[in-house]
Short mmCIF file of N, CA and C in Angstrom, two decimals:
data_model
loop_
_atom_site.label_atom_id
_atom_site.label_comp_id
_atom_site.label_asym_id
_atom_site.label_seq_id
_atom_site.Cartn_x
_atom_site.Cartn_y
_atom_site.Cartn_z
N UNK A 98 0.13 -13.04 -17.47
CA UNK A 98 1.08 -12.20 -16.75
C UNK A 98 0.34 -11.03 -16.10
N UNK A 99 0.74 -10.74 -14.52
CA UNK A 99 0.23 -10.08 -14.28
C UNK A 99 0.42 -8.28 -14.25
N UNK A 100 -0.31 -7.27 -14.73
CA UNK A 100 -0.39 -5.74 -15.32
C UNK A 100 0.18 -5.24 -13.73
N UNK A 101 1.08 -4.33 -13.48
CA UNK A 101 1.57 -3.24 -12.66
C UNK A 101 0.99 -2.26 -12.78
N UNK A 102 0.13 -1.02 -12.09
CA UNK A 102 0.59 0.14 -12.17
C UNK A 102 1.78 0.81 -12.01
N UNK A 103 2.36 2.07 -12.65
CA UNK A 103 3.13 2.45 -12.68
C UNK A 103 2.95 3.59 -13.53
N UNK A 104 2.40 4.69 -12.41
CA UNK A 104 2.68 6.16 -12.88
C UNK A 104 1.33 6.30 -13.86
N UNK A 105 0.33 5.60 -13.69
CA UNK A 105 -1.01 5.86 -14.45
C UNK A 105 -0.62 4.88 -15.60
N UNK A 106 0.79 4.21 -15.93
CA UNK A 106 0.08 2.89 -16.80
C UNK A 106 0.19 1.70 -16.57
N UNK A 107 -0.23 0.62 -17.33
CA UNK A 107 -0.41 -0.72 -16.89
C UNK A 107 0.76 -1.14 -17.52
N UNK A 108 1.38 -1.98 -16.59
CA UNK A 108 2.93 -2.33 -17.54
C UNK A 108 2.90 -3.89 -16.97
N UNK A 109 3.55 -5.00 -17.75
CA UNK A 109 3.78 -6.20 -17.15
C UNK A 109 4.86 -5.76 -16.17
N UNK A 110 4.16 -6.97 -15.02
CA UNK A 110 4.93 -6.97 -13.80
C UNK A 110 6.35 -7.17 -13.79
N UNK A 111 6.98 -7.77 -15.12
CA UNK A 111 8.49 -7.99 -15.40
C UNK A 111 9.28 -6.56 -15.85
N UNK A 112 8.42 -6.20 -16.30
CA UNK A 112 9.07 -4.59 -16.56
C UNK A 112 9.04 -3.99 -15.86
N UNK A 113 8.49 -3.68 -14.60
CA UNK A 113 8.00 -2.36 -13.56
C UNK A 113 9.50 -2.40 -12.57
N UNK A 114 10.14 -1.77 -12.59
CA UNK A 114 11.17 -1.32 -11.61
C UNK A 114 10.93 -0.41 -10.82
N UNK A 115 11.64 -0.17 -9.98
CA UNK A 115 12.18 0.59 -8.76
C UNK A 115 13.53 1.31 -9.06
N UNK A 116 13.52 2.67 -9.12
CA UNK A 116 14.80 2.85 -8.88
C UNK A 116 15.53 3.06 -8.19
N UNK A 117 16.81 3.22 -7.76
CA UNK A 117 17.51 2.98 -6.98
C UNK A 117 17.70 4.29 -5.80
N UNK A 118 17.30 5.40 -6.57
CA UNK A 118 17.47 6.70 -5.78
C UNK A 118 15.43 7.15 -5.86
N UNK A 119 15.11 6.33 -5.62
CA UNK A 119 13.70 6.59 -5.16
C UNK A 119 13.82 6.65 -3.73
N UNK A 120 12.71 7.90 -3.40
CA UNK A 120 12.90 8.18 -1.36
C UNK A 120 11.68 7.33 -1.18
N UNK A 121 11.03 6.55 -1.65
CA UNK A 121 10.26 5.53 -1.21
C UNK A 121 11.14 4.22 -0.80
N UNK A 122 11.73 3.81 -1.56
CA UNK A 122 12.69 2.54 -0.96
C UNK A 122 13.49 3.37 -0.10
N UNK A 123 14.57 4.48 -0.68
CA UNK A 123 15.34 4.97 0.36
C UNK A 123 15.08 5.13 1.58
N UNK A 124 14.03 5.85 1.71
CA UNK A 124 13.70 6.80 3.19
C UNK A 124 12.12 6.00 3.46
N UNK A 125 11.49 5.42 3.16
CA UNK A 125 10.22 4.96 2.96
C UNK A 125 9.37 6.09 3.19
N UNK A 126 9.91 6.78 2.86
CA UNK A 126 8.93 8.17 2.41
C UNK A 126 8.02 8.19 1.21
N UNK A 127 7.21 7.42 1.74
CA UNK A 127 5.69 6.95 0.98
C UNK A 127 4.30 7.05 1.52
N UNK A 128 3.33 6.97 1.24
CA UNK A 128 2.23 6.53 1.79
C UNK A 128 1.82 5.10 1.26
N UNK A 129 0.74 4.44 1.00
CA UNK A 129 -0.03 3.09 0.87
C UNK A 129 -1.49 3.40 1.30
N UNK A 130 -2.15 2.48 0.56
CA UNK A 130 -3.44 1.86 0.87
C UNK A 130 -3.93 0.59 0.51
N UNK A 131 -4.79 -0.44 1.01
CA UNK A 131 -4.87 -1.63 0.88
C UNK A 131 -6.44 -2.10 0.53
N UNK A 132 -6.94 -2.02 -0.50
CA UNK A 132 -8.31 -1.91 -0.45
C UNK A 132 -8.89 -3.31 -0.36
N UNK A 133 -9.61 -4.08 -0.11
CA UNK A 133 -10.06 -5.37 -0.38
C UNK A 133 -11.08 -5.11 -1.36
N UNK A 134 -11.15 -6.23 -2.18
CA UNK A 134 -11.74 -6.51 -3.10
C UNK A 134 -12.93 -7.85 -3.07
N UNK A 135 -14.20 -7.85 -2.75
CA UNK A 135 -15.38 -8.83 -2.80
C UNK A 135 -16.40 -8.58 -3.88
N UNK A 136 -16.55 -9.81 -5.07
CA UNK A 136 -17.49 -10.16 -5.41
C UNK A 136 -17.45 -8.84 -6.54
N UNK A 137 -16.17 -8.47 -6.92
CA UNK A 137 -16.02 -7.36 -8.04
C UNK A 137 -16.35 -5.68 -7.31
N UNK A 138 -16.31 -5.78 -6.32
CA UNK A 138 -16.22 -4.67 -5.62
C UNK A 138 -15.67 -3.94 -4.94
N UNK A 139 -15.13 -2.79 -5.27
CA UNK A 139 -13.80 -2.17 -3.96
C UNK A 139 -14.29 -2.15 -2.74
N UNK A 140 -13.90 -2.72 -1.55
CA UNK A 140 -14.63 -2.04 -0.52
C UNK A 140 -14.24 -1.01 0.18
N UNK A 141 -14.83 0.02 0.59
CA UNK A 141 -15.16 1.43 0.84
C UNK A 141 -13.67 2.45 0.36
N UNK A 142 -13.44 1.87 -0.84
CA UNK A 142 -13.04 2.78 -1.74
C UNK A 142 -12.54 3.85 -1.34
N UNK A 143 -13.68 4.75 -1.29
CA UNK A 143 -13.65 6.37 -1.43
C UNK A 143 -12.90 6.53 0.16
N UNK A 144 -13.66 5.69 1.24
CA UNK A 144 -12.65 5.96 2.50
C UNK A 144 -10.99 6.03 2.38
N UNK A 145 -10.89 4.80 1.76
CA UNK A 145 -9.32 4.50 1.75
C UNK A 145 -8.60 5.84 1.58
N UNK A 146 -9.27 6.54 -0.27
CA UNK A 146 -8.43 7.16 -0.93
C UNK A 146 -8.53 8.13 -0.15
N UNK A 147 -9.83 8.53 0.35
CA UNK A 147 -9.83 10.20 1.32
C UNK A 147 -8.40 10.13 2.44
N UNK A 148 -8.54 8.46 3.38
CA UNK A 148 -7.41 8.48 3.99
C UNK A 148 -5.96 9.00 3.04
N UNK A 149 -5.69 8.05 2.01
CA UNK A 149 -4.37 8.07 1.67
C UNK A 149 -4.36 9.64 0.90
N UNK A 150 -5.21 10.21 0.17
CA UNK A 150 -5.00 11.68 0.45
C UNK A 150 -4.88 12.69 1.75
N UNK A 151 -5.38 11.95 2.51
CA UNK A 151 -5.03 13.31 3.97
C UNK A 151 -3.90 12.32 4.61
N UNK A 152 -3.40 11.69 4.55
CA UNK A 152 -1.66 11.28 4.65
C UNK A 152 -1.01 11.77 3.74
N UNK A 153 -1.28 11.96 2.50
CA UNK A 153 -0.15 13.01 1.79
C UNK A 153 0.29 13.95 1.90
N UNK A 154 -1.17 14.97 2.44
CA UNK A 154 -1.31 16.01 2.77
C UNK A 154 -0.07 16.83 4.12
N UNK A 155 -0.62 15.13 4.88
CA UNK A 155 0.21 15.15 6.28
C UNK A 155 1.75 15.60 6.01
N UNK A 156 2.09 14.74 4.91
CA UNK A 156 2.96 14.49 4.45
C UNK A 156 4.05 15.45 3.87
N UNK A 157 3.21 16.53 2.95
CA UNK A 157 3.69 17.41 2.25
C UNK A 157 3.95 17.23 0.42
N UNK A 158 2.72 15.64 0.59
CA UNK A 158 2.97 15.11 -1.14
C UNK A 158 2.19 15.50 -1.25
N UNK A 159 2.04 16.41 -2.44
CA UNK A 159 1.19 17.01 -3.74
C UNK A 159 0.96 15.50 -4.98
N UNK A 160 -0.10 14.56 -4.52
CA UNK A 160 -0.35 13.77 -5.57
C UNK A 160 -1.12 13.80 -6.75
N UNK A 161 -1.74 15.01 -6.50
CA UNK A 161 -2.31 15.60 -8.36
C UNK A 161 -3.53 14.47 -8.35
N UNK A 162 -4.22 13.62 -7.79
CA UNK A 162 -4.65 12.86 -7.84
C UNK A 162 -6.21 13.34 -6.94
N UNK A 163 -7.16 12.80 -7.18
CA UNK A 163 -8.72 13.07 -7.02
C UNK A 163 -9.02 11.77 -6.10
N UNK A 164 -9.77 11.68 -5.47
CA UNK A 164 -10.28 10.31 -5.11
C UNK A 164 -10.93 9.97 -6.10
N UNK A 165 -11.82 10.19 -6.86
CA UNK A 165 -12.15 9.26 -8.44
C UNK A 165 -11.51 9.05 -9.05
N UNK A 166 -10.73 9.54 -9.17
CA UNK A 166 -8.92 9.29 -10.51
C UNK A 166 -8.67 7.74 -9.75
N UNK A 167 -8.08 7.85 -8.03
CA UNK A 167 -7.50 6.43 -7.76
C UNK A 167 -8.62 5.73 -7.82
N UNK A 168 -9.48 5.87 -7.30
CA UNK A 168 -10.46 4.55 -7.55
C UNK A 168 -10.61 4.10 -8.61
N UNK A 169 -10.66 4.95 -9.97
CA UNK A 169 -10.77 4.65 -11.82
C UNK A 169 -9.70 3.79 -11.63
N UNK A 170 -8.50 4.15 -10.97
CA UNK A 170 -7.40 3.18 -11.20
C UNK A 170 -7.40 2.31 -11.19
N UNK A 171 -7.56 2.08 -9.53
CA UNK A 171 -7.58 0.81 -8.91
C UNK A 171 -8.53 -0.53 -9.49
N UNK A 172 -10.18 0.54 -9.80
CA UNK A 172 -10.83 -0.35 -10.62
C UNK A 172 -10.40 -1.05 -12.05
N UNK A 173 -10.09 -0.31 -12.91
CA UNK A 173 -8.92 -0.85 -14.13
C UNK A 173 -7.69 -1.72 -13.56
N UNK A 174 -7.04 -1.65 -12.26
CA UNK A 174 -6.15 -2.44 -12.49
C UNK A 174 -6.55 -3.87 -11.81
N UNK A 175 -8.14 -4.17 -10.80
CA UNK A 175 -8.33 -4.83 -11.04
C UNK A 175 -8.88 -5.68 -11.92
N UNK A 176 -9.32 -4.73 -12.99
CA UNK A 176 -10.25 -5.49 -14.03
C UNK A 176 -9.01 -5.88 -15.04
N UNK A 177 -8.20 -5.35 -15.56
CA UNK A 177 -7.19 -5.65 -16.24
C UNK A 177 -6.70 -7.00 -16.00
N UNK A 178 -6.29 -7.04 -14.36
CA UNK A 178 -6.01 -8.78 -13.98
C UNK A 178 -6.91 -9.37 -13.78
N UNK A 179 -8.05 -9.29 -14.28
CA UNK A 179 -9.36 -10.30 -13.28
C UNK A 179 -9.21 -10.94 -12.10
N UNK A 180 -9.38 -9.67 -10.94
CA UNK A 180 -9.52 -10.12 -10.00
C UNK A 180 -10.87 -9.26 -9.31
N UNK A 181 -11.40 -10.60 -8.84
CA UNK A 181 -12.90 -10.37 -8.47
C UNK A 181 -13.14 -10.53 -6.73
N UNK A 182 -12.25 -11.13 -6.49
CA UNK A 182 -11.67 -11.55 -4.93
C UNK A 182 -10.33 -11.33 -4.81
N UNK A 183 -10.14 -10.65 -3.76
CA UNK A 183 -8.47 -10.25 -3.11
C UNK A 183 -8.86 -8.95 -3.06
N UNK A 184 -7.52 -8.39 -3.25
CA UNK A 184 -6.97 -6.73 -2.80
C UNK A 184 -5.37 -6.14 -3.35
N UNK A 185 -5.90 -4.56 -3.82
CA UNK A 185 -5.24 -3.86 -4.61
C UNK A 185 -4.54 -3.04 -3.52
N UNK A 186 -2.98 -2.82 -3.73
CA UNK A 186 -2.14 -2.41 -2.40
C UNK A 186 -1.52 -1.48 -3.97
N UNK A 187 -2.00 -0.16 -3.42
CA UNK A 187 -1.61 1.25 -3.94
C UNK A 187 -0.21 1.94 -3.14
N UNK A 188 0.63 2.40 -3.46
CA UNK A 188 1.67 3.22 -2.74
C UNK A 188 2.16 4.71 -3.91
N UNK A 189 1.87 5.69 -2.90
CA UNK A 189 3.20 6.90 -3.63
C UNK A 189 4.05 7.13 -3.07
N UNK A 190 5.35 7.70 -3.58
CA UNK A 190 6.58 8.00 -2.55
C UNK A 190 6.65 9.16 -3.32
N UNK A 191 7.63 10.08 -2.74
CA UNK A 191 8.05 11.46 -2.85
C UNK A 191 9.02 11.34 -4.43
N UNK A 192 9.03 10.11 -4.77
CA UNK A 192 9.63 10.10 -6.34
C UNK A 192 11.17 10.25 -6.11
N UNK A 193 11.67 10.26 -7.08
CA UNK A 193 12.75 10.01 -7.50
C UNK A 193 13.78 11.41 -7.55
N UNK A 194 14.68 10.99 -6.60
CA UNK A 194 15.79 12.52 -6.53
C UNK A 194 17.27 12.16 -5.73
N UNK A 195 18.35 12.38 -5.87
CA UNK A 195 19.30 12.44 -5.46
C UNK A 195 19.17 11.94 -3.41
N UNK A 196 19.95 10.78 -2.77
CA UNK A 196 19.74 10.73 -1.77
C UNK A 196 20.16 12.25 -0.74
N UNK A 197 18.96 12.55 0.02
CA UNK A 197 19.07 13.95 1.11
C UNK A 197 17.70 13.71 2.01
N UNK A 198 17.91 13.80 2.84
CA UNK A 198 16.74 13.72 3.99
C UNK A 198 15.68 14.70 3.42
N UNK A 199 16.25 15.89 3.43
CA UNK A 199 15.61 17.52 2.89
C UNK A 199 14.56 16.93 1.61
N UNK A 200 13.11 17.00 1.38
CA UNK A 200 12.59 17.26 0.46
C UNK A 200 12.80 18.16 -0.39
N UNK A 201 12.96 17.04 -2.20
CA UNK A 201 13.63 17.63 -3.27
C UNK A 201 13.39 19.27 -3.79
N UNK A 202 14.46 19.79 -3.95
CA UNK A 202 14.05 21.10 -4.80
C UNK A 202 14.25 21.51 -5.85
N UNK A 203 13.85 22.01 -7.03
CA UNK A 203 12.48 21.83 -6.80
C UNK A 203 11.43 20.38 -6.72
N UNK A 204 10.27 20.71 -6.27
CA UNK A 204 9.55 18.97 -6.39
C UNK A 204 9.60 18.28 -7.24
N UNK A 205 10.05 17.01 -7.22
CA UNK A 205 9.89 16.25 -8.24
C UNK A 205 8.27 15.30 -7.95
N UNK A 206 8.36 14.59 -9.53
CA UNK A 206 6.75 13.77 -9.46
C UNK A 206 7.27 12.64 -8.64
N UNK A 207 5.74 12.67 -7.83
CA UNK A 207 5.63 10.90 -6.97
C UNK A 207 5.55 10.17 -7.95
N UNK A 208 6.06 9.15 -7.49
CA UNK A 208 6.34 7.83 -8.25
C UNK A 208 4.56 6.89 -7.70
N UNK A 209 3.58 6.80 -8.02
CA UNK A 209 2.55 6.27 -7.87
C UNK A 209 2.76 4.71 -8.71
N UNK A 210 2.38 3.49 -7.43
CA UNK A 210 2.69 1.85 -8.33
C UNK A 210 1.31 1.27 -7.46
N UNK A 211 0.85 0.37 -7.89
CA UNK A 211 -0.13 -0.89 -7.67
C UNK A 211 -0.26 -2.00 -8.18
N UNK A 212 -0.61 -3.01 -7.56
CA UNK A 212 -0.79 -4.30 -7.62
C UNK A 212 -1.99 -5.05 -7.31
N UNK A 213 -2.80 -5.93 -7.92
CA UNK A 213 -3.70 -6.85 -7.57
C UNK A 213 -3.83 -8.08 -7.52
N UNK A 214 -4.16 -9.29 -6.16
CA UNK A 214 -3.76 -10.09 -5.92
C UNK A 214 -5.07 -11.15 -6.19
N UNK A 215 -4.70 -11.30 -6.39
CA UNK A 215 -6.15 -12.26 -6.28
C UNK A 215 -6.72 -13.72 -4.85
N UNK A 216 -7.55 -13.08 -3.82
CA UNK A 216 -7.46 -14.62 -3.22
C UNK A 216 -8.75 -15.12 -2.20
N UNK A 217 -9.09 -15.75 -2.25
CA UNK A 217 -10.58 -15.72 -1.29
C UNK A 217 -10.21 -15.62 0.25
N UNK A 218 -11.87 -15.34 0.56
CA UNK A 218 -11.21 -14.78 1.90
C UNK A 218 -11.21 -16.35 2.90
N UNK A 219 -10.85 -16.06 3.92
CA UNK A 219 -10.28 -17.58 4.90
C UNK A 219 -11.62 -18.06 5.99
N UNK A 220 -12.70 -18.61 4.91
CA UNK A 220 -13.84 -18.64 5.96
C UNK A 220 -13.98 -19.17 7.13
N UNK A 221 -12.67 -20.46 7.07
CA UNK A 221 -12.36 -21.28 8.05
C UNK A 221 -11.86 -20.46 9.17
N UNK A 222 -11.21 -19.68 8.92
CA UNK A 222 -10.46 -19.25 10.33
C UNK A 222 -11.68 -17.84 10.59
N UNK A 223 -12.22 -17.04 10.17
CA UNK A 223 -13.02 -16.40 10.30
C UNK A 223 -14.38 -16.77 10.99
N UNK A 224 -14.51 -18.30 10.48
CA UNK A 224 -15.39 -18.81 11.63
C UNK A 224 -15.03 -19.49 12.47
N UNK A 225 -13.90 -20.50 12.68
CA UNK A 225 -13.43 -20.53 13.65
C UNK A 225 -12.35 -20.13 14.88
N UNK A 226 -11.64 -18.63 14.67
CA UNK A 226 -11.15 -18.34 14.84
C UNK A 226 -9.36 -18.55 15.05
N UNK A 227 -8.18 -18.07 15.22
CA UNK A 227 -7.23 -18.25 14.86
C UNK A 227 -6.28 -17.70 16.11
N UNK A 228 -5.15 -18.38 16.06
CA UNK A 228 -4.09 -18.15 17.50
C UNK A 228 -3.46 -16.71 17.39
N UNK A 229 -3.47 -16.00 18.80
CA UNK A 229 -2.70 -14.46 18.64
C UNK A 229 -1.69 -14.93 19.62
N UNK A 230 -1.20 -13.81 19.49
CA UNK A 230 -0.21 -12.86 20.83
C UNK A 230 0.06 -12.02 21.09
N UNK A 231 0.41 -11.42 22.30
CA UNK A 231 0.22 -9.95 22.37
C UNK A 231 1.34 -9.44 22.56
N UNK A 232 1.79 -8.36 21.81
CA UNK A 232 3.59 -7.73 22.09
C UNK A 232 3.41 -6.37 22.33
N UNK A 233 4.39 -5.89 22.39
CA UNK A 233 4.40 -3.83 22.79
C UNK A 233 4.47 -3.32 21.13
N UNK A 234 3.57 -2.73 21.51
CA UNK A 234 3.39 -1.64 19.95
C UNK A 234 4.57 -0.76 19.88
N UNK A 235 5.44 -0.99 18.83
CA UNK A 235 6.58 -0.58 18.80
C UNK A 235 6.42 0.91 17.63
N UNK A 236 5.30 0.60 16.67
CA UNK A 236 5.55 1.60 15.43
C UNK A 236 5.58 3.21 15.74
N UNK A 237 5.51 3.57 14.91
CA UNK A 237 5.82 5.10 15.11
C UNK A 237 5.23 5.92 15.55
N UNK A 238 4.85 7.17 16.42
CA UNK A 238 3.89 7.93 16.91
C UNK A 238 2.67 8.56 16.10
N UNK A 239 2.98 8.34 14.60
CA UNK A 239 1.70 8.85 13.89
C UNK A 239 1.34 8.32 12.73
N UNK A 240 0.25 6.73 13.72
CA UNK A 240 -0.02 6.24 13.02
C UNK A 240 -0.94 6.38 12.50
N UNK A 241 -1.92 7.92 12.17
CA UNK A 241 -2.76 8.14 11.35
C UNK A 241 -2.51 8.23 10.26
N UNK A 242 -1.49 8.38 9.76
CA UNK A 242 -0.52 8.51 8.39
C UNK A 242 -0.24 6.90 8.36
N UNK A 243 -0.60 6.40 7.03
CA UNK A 243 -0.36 4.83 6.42
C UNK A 243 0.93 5.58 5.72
N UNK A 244 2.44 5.31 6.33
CA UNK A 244 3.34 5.72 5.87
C UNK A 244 3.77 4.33 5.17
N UNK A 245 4.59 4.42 4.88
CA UNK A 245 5.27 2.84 3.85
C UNK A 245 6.73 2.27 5.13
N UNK A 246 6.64 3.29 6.28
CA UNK A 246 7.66 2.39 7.41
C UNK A 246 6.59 1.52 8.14
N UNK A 247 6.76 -0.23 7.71
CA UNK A 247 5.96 -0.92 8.30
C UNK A 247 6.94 -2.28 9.05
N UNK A 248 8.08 -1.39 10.00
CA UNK A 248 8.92 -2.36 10.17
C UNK A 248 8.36 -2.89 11.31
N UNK A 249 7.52 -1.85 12.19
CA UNK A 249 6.78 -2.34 13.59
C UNK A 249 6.22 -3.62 13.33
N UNK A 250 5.23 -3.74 12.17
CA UNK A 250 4.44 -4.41 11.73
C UNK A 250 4.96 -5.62 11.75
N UNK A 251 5.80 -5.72 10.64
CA UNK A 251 7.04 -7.16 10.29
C UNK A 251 7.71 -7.65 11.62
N UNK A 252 8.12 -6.94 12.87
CA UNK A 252 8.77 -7.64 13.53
C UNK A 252 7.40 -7.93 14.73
N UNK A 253 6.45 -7.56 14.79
CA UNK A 253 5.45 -7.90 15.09
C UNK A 253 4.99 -8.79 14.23
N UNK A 254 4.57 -9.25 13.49
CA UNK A 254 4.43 -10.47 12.72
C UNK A 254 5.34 -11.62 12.63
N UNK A 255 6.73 -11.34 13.07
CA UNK A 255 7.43 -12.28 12.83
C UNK A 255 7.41 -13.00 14.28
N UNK A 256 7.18 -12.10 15.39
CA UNK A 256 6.98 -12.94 16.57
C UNK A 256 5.90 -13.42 16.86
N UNK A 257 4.77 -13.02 16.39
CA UNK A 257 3.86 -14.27 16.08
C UNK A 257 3.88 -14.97 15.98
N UNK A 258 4.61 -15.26 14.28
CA UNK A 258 4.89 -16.79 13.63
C UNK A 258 6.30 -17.32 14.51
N UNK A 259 7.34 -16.90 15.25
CA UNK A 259 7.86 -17.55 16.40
C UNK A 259 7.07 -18.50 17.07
N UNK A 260 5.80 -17.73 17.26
CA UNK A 260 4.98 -18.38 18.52
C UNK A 260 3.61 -19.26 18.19
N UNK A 261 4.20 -19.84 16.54
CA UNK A 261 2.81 -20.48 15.85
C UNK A 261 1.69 -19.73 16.56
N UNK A 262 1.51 -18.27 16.09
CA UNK A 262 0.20 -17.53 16.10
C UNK A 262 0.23 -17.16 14.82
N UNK A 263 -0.97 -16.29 14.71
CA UNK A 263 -1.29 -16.27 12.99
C UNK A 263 -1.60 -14.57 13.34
N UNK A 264 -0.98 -13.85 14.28
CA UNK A 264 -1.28 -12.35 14.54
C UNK A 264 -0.66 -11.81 15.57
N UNK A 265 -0.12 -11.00 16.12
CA UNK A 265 0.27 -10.01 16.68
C UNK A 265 -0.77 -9.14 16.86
N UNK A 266 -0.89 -8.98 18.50
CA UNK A 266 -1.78 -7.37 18.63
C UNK A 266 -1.26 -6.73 19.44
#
């Protein structure tokens, strides 16, 4: 069974909920990061987390968190599932508070969760390359912030796979 983060512990994935008045599902008032994982190695790590800390920042989330703290994480939660190939998809949201647009007062704690997948990478299509298409970039004006609204993304992906392509650009 595979271990969840959740809030700095490892919990089976059957236990880890969401609650219902979280402004991460609500409002997708979150951040994310997506690290890949080769050959037991994060790759460039420390970039990610520096990103997903200066999106918090952007943000106005106080995540109490170090870039060595998430990486300790991330590394434990892949080693916990043995995964030596794939990628660990980190998210915080503004935590848990009564639905209001207005950030909570006083602050409440981010809700910090992760997951690790395990899967090799696709050498076939990497060497031989794979079908696109090209649509209008619909997402939001600041996409230097990895926010958790990734609806651009999804309906860009979904007209892809409309168009038996394997990408959207």
């Amino acid at each position: 069974m595979n271990k969840i983060l959740l809030n700095g512990k490892f919990v089976d994935e059957h236990e880890a909920t969401v609650a219902y008045n979280d402004r991460g599902y609500n409002f997708g008032d979150g951040i994310y990061e997506y690290i890949r994982i080769y050959d037991g190695k994060l790759f460039t790590a420390r970039e990610h987390f520096e990103r997903m800390l200066r999106s918090a920042s952007e943000i106005g989330l106080d995540l109490n968190d170090s870039v060595d703290d998430l990486i300790s994480l991330v590394r434990d939660l892949a080693e916990i599932n043995h995964v030596s190939n794939g990628g660990i998809y980190i998210q915080a949201t503004r935590g848990i508070s009564p639905r209001n647009h207005a950030f909570p007062t006083p602050p409440v704690e981010p809700v910090i969760t992760g997951f690790a997948t395990a899967y090799q990478r696709p050498f076939k299509e990497l060497n031989e390359g794979v079908s696109v298409v090209t649509t209008e970039d619909i997402r939001w004006l600041r996409c230097d912030i990895k926010s958790l609204n990734l609806l651009g993304n999804v309906l860009a992906k979904e007209y892809a796979t409309k168009y038996n392509a394997v990408e959207a650009i």
